Coordinates of C-alpha atoms and ligand atoms in Angstrom, one line a residue:
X290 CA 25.6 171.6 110.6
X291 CA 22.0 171.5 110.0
X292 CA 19.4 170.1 112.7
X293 CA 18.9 166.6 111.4
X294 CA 22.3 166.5 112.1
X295 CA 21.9 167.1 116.2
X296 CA 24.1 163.7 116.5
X297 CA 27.3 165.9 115.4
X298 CA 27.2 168.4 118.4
X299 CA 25.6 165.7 121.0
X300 CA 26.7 164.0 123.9
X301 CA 25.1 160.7 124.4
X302 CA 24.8 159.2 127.5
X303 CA 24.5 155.7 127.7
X304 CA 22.1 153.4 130.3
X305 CA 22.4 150.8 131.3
X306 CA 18.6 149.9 132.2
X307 CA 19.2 147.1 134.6
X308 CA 20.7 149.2 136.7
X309 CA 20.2 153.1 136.5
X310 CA 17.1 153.2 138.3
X311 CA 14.6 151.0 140.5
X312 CA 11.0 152.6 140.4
X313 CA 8.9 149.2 141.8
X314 CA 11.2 147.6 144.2
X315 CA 12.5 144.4 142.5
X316 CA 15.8 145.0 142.2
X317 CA 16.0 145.9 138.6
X318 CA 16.3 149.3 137.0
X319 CA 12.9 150.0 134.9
X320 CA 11.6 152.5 131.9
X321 CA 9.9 154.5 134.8
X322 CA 13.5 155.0 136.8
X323 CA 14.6 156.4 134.1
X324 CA 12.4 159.1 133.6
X325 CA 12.6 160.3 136.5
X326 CA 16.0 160.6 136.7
X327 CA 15.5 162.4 133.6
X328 CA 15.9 165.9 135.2
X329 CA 19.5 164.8 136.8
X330 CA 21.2 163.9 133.7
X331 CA 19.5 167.4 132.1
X332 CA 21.6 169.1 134.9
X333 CA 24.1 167.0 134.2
X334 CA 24.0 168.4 130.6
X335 CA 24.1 165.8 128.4
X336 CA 22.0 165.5 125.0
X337 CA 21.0 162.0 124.1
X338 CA 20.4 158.7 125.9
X339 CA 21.3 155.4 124.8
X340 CA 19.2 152.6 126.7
X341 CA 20.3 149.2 126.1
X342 CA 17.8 146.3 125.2
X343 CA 14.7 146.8 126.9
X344 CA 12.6 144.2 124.9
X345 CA 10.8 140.9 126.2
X346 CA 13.8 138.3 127.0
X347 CA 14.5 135.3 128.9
X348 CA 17.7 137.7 129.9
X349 CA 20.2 134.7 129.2
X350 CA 22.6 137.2 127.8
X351 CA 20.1 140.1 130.0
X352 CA 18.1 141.7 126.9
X353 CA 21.0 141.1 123.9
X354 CA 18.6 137.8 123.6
X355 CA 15.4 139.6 122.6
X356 CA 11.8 137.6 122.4
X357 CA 10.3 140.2 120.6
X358 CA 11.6 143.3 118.9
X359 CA 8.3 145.3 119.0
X360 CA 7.5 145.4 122.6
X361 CA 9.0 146.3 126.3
X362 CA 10.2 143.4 128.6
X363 CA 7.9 143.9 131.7
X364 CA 10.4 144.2 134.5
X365 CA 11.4 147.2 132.7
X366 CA 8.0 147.9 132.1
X367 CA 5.4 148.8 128.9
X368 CA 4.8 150.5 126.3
X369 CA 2.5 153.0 127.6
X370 CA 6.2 153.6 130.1
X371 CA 8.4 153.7 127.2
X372 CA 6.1 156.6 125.2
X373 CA 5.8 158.6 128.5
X374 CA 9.5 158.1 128.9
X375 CA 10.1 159.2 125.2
X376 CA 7.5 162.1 126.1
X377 CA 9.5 163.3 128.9
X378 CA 13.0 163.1 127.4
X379 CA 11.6 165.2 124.6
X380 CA 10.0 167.6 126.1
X381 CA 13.3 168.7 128.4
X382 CA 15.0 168.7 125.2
X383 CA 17.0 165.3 125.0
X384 CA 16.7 162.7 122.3
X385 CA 16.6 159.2 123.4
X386 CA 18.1 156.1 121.4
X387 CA 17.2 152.3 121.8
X388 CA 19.6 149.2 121.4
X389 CA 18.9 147.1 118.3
X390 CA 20.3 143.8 117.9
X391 CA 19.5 142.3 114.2
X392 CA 22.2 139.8 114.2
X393 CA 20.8 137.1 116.5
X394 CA 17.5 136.7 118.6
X395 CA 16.3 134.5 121.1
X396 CA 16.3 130.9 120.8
X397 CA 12.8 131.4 122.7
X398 CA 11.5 134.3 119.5
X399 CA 8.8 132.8 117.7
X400 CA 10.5 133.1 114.6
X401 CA 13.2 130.7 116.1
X402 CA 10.6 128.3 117.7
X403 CA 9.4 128.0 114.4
X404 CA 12.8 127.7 112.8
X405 CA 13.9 124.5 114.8
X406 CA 10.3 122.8 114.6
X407 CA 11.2 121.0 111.7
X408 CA 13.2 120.9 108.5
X409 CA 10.6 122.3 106.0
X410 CA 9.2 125.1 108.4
X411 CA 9.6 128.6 106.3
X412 CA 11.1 129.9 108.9
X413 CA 13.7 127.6 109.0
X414 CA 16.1 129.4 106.5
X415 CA 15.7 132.6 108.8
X416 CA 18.5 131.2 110.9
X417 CA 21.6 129.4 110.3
X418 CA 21.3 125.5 109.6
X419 CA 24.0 123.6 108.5
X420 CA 24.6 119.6 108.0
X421 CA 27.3 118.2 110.4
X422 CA 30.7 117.7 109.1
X423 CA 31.4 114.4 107.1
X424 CA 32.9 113.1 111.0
X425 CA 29.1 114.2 112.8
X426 CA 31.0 117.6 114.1
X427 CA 30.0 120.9 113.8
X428 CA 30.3 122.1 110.3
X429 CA 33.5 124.6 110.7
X430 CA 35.9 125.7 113.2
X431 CA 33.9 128.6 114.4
X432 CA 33.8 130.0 117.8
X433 CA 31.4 131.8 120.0
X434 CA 32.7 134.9 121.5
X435 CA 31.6 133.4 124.5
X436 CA 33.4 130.2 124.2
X437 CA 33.4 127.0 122.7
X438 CA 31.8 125.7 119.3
X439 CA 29.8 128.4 117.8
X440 CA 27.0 125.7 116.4
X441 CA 24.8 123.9 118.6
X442 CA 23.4 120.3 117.8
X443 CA 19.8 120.1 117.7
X444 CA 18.5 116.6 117.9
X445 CA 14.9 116.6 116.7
X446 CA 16.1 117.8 112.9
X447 CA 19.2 116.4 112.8
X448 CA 21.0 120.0 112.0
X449 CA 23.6 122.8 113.5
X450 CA 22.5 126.0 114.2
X451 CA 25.2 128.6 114.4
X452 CA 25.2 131.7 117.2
X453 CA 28.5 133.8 117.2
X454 CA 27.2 134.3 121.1
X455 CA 25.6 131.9 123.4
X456 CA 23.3 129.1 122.1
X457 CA 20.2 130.9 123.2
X458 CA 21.1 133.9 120.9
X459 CA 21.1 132.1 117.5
X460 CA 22.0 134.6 114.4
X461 CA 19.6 135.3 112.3
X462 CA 19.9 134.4 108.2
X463 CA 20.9 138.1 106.9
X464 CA 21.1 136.6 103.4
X465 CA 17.2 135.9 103.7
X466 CA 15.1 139.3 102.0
X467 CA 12.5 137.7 104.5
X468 CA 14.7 138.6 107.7
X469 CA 15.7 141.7 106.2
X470 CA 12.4 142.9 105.3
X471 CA 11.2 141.9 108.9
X472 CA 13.9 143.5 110.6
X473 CA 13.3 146.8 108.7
X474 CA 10.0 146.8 110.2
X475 CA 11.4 147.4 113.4
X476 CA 13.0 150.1 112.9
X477 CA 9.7 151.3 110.9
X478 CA 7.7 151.0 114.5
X479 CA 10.3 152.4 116.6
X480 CA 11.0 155.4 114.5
X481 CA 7.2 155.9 113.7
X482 CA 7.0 155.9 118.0
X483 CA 9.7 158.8 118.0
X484 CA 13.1 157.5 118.7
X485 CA 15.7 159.4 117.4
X486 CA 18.0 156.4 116.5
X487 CA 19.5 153.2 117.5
X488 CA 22.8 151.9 118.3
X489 CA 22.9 148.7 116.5
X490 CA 24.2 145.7 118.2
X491 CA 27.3 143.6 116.4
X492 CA 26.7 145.2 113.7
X493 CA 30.1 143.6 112.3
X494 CA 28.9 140.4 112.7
X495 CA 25.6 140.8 110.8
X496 CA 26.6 138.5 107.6
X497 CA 29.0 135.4 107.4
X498 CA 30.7 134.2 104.4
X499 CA 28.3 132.4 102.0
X500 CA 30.2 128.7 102.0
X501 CA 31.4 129.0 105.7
X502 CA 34.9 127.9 105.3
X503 CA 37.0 127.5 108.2
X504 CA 38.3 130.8 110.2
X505 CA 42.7 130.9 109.9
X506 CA 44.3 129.8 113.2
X507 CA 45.5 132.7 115.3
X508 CA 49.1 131.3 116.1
X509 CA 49.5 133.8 118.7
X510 CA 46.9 132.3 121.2
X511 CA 48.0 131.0 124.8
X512 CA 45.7 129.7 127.5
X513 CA 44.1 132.1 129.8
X514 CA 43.1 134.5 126.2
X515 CA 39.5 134.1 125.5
X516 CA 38.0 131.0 123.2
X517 CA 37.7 132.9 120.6
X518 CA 40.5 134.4 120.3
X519 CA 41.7 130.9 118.9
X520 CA 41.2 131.6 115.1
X521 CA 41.1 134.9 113.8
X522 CA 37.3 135.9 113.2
X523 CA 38.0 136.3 109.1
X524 CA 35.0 134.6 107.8
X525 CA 32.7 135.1 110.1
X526 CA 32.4 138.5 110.3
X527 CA 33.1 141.8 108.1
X528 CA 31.8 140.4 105.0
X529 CA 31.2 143.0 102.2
X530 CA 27.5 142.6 102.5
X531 CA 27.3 144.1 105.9
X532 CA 27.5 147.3 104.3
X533 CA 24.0 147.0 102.1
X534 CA 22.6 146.1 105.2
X535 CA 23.6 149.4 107.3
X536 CA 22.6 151.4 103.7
X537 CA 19.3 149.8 103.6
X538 CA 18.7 150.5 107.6
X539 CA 20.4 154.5 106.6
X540 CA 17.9 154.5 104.1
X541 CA 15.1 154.5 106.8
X542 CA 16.6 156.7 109.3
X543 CA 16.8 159.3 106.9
X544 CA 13.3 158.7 105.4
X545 CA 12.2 160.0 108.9
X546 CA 14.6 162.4 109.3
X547 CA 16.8 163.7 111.9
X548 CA 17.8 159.8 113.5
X549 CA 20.7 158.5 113.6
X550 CA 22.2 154.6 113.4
X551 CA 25.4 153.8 115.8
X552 CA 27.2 150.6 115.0
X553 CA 29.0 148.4 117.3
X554 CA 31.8 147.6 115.5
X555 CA 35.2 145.8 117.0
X556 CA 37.6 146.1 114.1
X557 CA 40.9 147.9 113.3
X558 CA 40.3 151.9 112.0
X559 CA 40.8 150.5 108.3
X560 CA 37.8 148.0 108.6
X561 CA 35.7 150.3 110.7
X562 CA 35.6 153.5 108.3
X563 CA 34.2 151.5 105.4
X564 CA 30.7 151.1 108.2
X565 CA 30.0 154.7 106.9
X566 CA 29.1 153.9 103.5
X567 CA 29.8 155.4 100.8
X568 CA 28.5 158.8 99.2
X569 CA 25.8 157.1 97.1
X570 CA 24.9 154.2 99.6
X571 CA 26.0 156.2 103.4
X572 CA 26.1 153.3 106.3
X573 CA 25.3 154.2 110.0
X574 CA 26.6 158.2 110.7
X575 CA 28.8 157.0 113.6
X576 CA 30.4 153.6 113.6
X577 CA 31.9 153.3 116.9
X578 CA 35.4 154.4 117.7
X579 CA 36.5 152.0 120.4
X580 CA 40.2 153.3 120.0
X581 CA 40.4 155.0 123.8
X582 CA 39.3 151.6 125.3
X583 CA 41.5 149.6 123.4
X584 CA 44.5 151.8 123.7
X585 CA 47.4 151.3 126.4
X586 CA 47.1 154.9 128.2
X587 CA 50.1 156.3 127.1
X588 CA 50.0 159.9 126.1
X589 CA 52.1 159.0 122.9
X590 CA 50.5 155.6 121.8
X591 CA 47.3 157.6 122.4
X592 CA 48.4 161.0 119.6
X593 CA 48.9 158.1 116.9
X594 CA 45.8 157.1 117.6
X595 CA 44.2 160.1 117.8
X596 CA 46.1 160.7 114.2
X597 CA 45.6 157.3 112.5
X598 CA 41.7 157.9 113.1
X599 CA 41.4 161.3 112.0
X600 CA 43.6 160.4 108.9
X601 CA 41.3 157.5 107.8
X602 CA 37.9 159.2 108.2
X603 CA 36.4 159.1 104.5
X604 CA 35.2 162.8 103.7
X605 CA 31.8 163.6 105.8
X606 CA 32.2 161.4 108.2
X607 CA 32.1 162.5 111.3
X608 CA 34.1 161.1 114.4
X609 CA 33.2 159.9 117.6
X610 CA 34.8 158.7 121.3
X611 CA 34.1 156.3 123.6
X612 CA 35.5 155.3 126.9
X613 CA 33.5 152.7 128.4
X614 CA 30.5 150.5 127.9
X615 CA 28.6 147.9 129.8
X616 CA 31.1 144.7 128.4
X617 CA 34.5 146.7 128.7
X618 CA 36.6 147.3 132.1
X619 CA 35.8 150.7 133.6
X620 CA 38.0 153.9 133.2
X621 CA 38.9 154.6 136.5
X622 CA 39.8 151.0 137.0
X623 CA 41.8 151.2 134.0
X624 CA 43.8 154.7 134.6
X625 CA 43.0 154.9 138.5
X626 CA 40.5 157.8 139.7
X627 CA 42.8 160.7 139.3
X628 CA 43.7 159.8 135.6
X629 CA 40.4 159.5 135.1
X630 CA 39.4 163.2 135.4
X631 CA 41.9 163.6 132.8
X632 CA 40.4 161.0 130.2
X633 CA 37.1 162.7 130.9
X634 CA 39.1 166.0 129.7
X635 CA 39.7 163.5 126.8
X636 CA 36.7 162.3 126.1
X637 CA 34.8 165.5 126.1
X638 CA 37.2 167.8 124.0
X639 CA 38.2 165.4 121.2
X640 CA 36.8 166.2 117.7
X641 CA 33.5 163.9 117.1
X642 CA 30.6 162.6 119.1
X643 CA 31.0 161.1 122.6
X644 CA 29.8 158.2 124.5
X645 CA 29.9 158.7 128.1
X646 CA 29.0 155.6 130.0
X647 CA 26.5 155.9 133.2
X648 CA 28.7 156.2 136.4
X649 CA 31.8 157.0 134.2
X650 CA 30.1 161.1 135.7
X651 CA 30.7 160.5 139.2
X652 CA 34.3 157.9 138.4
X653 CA 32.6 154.8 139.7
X654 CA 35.4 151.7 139.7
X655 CA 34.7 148.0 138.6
X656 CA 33.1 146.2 141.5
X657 CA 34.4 142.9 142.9
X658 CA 31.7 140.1 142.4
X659 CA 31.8 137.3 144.6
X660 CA 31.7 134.1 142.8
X661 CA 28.3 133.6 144.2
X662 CA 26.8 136.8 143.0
X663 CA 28.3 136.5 139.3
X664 CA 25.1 136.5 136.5
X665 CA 27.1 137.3 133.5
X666 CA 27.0 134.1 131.1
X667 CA 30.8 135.1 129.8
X668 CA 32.2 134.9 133.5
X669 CA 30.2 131.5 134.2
X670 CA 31.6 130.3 130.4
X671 CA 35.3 131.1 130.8
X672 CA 35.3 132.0 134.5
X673 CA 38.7 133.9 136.1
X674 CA 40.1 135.0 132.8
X675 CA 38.9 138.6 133.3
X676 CA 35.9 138.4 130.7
X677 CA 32.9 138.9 133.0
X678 CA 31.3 142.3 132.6
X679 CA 29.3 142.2 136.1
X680 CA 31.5 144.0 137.4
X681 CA 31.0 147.2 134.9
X682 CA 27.4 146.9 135.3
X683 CA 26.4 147.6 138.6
X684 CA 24.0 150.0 140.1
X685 CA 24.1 153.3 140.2
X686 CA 24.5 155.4 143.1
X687 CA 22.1 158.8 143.7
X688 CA 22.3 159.8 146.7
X689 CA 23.3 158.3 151.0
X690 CA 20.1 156.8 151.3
X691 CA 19.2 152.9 151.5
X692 CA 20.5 151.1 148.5
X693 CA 22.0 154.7 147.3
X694 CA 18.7 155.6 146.3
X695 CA 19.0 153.2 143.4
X696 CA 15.3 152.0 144.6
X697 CA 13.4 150.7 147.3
X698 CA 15.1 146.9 147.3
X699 CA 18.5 145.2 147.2
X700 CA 19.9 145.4 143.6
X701 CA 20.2 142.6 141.7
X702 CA 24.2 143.2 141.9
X703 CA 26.2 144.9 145.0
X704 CA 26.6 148.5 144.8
X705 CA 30.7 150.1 145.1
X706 CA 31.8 149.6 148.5
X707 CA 32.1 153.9 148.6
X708 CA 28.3 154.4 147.2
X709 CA 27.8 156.4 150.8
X710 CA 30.7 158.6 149.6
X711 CA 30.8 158.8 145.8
X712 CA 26.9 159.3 144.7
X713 CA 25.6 162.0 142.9
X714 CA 24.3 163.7 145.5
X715 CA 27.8 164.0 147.0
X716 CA 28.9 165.1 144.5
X717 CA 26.8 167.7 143.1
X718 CA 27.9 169.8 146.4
X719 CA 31.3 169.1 146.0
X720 CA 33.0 171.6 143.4
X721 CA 36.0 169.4 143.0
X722 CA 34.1 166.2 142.4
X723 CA 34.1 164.1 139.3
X724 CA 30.5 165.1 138.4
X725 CA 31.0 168.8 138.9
X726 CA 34.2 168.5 136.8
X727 CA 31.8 166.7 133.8
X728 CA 29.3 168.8 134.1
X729 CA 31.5 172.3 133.0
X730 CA 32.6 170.3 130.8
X731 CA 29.5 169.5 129.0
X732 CA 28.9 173.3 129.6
X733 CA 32.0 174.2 127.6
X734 CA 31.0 172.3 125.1
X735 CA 27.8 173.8 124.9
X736 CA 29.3 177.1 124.7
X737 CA 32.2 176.6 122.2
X738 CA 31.4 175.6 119.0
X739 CA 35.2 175.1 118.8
X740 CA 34.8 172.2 120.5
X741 CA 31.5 171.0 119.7
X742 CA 31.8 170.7 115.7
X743 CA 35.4 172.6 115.3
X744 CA 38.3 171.1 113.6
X745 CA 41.2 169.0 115.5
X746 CA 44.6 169.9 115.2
X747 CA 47.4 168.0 116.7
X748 CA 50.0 170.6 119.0
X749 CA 53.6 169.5 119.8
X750 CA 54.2 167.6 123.0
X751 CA 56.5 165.1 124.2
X752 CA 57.0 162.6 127.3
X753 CA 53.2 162.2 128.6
X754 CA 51.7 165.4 127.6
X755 CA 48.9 165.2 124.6
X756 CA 47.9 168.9 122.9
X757 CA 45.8 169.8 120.4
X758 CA 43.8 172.7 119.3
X759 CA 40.4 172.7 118.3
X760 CA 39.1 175.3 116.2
X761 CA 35.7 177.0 114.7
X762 CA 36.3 180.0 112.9
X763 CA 37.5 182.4 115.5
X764 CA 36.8 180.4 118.4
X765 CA 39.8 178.9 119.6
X766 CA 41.1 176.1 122.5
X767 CA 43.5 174.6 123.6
X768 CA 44.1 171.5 124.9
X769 CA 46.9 170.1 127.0
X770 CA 46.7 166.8 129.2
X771 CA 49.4 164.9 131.4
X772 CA 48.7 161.0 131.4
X773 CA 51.6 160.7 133.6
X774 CA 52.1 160.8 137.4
X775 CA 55.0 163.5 137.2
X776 CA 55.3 167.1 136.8
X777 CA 55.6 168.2 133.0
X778 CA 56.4 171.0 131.3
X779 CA 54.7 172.5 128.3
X780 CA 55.6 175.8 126.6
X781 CA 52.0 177.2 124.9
X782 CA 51.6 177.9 121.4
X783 CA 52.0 181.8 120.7
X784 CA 48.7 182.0 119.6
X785 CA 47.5 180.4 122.3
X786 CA 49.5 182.9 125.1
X787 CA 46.4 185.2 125.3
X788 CA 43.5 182.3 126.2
X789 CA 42.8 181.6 129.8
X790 CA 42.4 178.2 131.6
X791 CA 38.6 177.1 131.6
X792 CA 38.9 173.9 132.7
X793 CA 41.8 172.3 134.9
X794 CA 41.3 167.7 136.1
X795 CA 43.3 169.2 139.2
X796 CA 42.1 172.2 140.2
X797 CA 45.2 173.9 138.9
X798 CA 46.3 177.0 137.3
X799 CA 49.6 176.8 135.3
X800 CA 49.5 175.0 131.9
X801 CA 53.0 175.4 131.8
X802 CA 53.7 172.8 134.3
X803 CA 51.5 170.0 134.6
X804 CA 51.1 168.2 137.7
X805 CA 50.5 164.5 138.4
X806 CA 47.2 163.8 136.2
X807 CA 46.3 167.1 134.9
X808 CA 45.2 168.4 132.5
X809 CA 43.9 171.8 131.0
X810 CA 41.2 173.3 128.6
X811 CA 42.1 176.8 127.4
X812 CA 39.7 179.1 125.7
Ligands
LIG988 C1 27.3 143.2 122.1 C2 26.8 143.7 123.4 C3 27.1 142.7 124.5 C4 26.3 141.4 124.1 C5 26.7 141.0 122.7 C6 25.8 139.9 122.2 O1 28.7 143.1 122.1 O2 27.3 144.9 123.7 O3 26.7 143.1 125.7 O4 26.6 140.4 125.0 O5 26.7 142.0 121.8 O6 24.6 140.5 121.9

């Protein structure tokens, strides 16, 4: 592993901005929270950060509908905020990465206003126009992932537009070199400003199929699924052209050196492997792995996982874990809080980069949202069908103090009903806590290249128990977790026999019986 290559050994944390940290009192996170929080997640011990959008936006999908790719919304704050932030994340030694979202803007960017002004505009083949159907409908049977028709009418020229999200976040043409070439700029002034990479927004959904034909039905939907889970997303996304787009934007990253390009990508391990390129045109270093959030948490549903993903990683590509993010449910919602220290155990001793998601440190729970309170456009689109992502979003929680010392005002959404409790405060003094128990963690890491870069090797277990070894030349650990809620037994590896337990979820001492949730790292 060379330097340029800090992404392989990292741990990136991501933010949330909205939410992490109020500096000015008006109920939103900003740039100059974050810095100061900077110090916290050092002692945490995490690597990188992952901010999500921070640019100007009219926040109808809050920042995935960006204005204006080359400057800083100012409730989060300015530039002059974002290079100090950069500054300081630097100088303590952590590398910082911004959210870049190329597949659709803002209906109110420029380049859109332009777009929709009229029929000849050069702008107007930057986005997606298409004639109505021969009966005045939209042109196919696409859907928005946020529901209904994925093409909006627009009066004054007489066209559809398409957005694969909501109609204020129209998709930009890919197949224009124009867009391209004005995309690729961004990342030129972002990367010329020092950020060490991006994690690339729908990355799958980046190029549609040249004639738009309709998408096949999906027999299998009932009422109550999502929209869009209507007709199976075939055309619309995953075309073979994505991939020169990622090799053009690889291209860049490495002619700066030492970045590195994250793709959000929601597609079955066979699809998603092809995102990192090829040998003579490489895509983005670390397409995400969205396997643990996905998966039904059963230890042995979860070790074919584990084996179908290391099985299909082309050669060089390096793997990586995630168990939350700001649209998906939260982990100790999904497993409870107890199985949750165990999936952390997970997360942070599989082989390949992890994503740990702000508040996952501390085992914050999806908050209720009172229909009154709700922001997210998904849960006002398709409300009570369990899409809304409020409830994975809200603030943070520092310390007892007013408002958890998220900041000097009343968030902009309700705070866990146990912030007084579970904050990191709390739980810095608390040597059983969740935070405590991430933090060694991270520390192991840090000290065992075994399970910072070593190989993965799968170890026998039945019922709920997952093991595996991971290995760098004569550094060696084991791994052994219980997903289940009853006592299991495990009988360790010879060559194992000799390591000592560095790491229990429980507190315990035995890995050869496993009590209710957990789990041991061995070293
Ligand atoms: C991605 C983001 C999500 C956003 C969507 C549209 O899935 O993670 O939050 O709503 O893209 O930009």
């Amino acid at each position: 592993m060379t330097q340029a290559e800090w992404w392989k050994s990292a741990v990136i944390y991501q933010i949330y901005p909205r939410s992490f940290q109020d500096s000015n009192g008006d109920g939103i996170g900003d740039l100059k929270g974050i810095e100061r929080r900077l110090d916290d997640l050092k002692s945490l011990g995490v690597d990188a950060i992952w901010i999500s959008p921070i640019f100007p936006s009219p926040m109808a999908d809050f920042g995935y509908d960006v204005a204006n790719y080359c400057n800083v919304d100012p409730r989060f704050g300015t530039l002059d905020d974002f290079d100090s932030l950069l500054r300081s994340a630097h100088d303590r030694g952590l590398k910082l990465l911004l959210d870049l979202v190329p597949n659709h803007s803002s209906s109110e960017h420029p380049w859109f206003t332009e777009s929709r002004s009229s029929r000849d505009n050069p702008k107007r083949d930057w986005y997606i126009w298409r004639d109505p159907a021969p009966d005045g409908g939209p042109p196919n049977n696409w859907i928005s992932d946020f529901g209904g028709s994925a093409w909006e009418w627009d009066e004054a020229t007489g066209q559809y537009y398409y957005h694969a999200f909501l109609k204020e976040q129209p998709d930009l043409n890919w197949r224009n070199p124009e867009v391209r070439a004005a995309m690729m700029d961004v990342l030129h002034f972002w990367f010329a400003r020092g950020v060490d990479g991006f994690r690339i927004d729908v990355l799958w959904h980046m190029v549609k199929h040249a004639d738009f034909p309709d998408n096949p039905a999906n027999p299998a939907w009932r009422p109550g699924q999502p929209d869009y889970t209507r007709v199976h997303q075939h055309h619309s996304t995953d075309q073979p052209e994505v991939h020169e787009i990622a090799a053009e934007m690889r291209a860049i990253a490495d002619a700066h050196g030492a970045r590195v390009l994250i793709g959000e990508i929601y597609l079955p391990v066979r699809q998603l492997v092809h995102y990192y390129g090829s040998e003579d045109a490489p895509g983005v270093h670390l397409p995400f792995n969205f396997q643990l959030i996905g998966a039904e948490w059963n230890a042995r549903q979860l070790a074919e996982r584990i084996a179908a993903y290391e099985a299909a990683l082309p050669p060089g590509g390096w793997p990586n874990w995630v168990l939350g993010n700001h649209d998906r449910p939260r982990i100790a919602t999904r497993v409870g809080p107890e199985q949750a220290r165990v999936a952390m155990l997970l997360l942070l001793t599989l082989r390949g980069t992890p994503t740990l998601y702000y508040g996952d440190e501390i085992g914050m729970a999806d908050v209720h949202i009172p229909p009154h309170r709700v922001q997210d456009p998904r849960e006002l689109n398709e409300p009570g069908i369990g899409m809304g992502r409020d409830p994975v979003r809200t603030p943070m929680a520092w310390d007892a103090s007013a408002h958890a010392g998220f900041g000097p005002a009343d968030p902009w959404l309700p705070l866990h009903p146990d912030w007084a409790a579970r904050n990191v405060a709390a739980q810095r003094e608390d040597s059983r806590s969740m935070w405590r128990l991430t933090q060694k963690l991270l520390a192991l890491r840090h000290a065992h290249p075994a399970l910072a870069i070593g190989d993965y090797r799968a170890v026998d277990a039945t019922g709920d128990l997952l093991a595996y070894e991971r290995r760098h030349g004569d550094d060696r650990v084991l791994v052994v977790l219980n997903l289940g809620a009853t006592p299991q037994g495990f009988s360790i590896p010879e060559w194992a026999e000799a390591l000592s337990v560095i790491a229990s979820a429980q507190g315990g001492s035995d890995p050869a019986i496993l009590g209710p949730d957990e789990g041991y790292v061995l070293g």
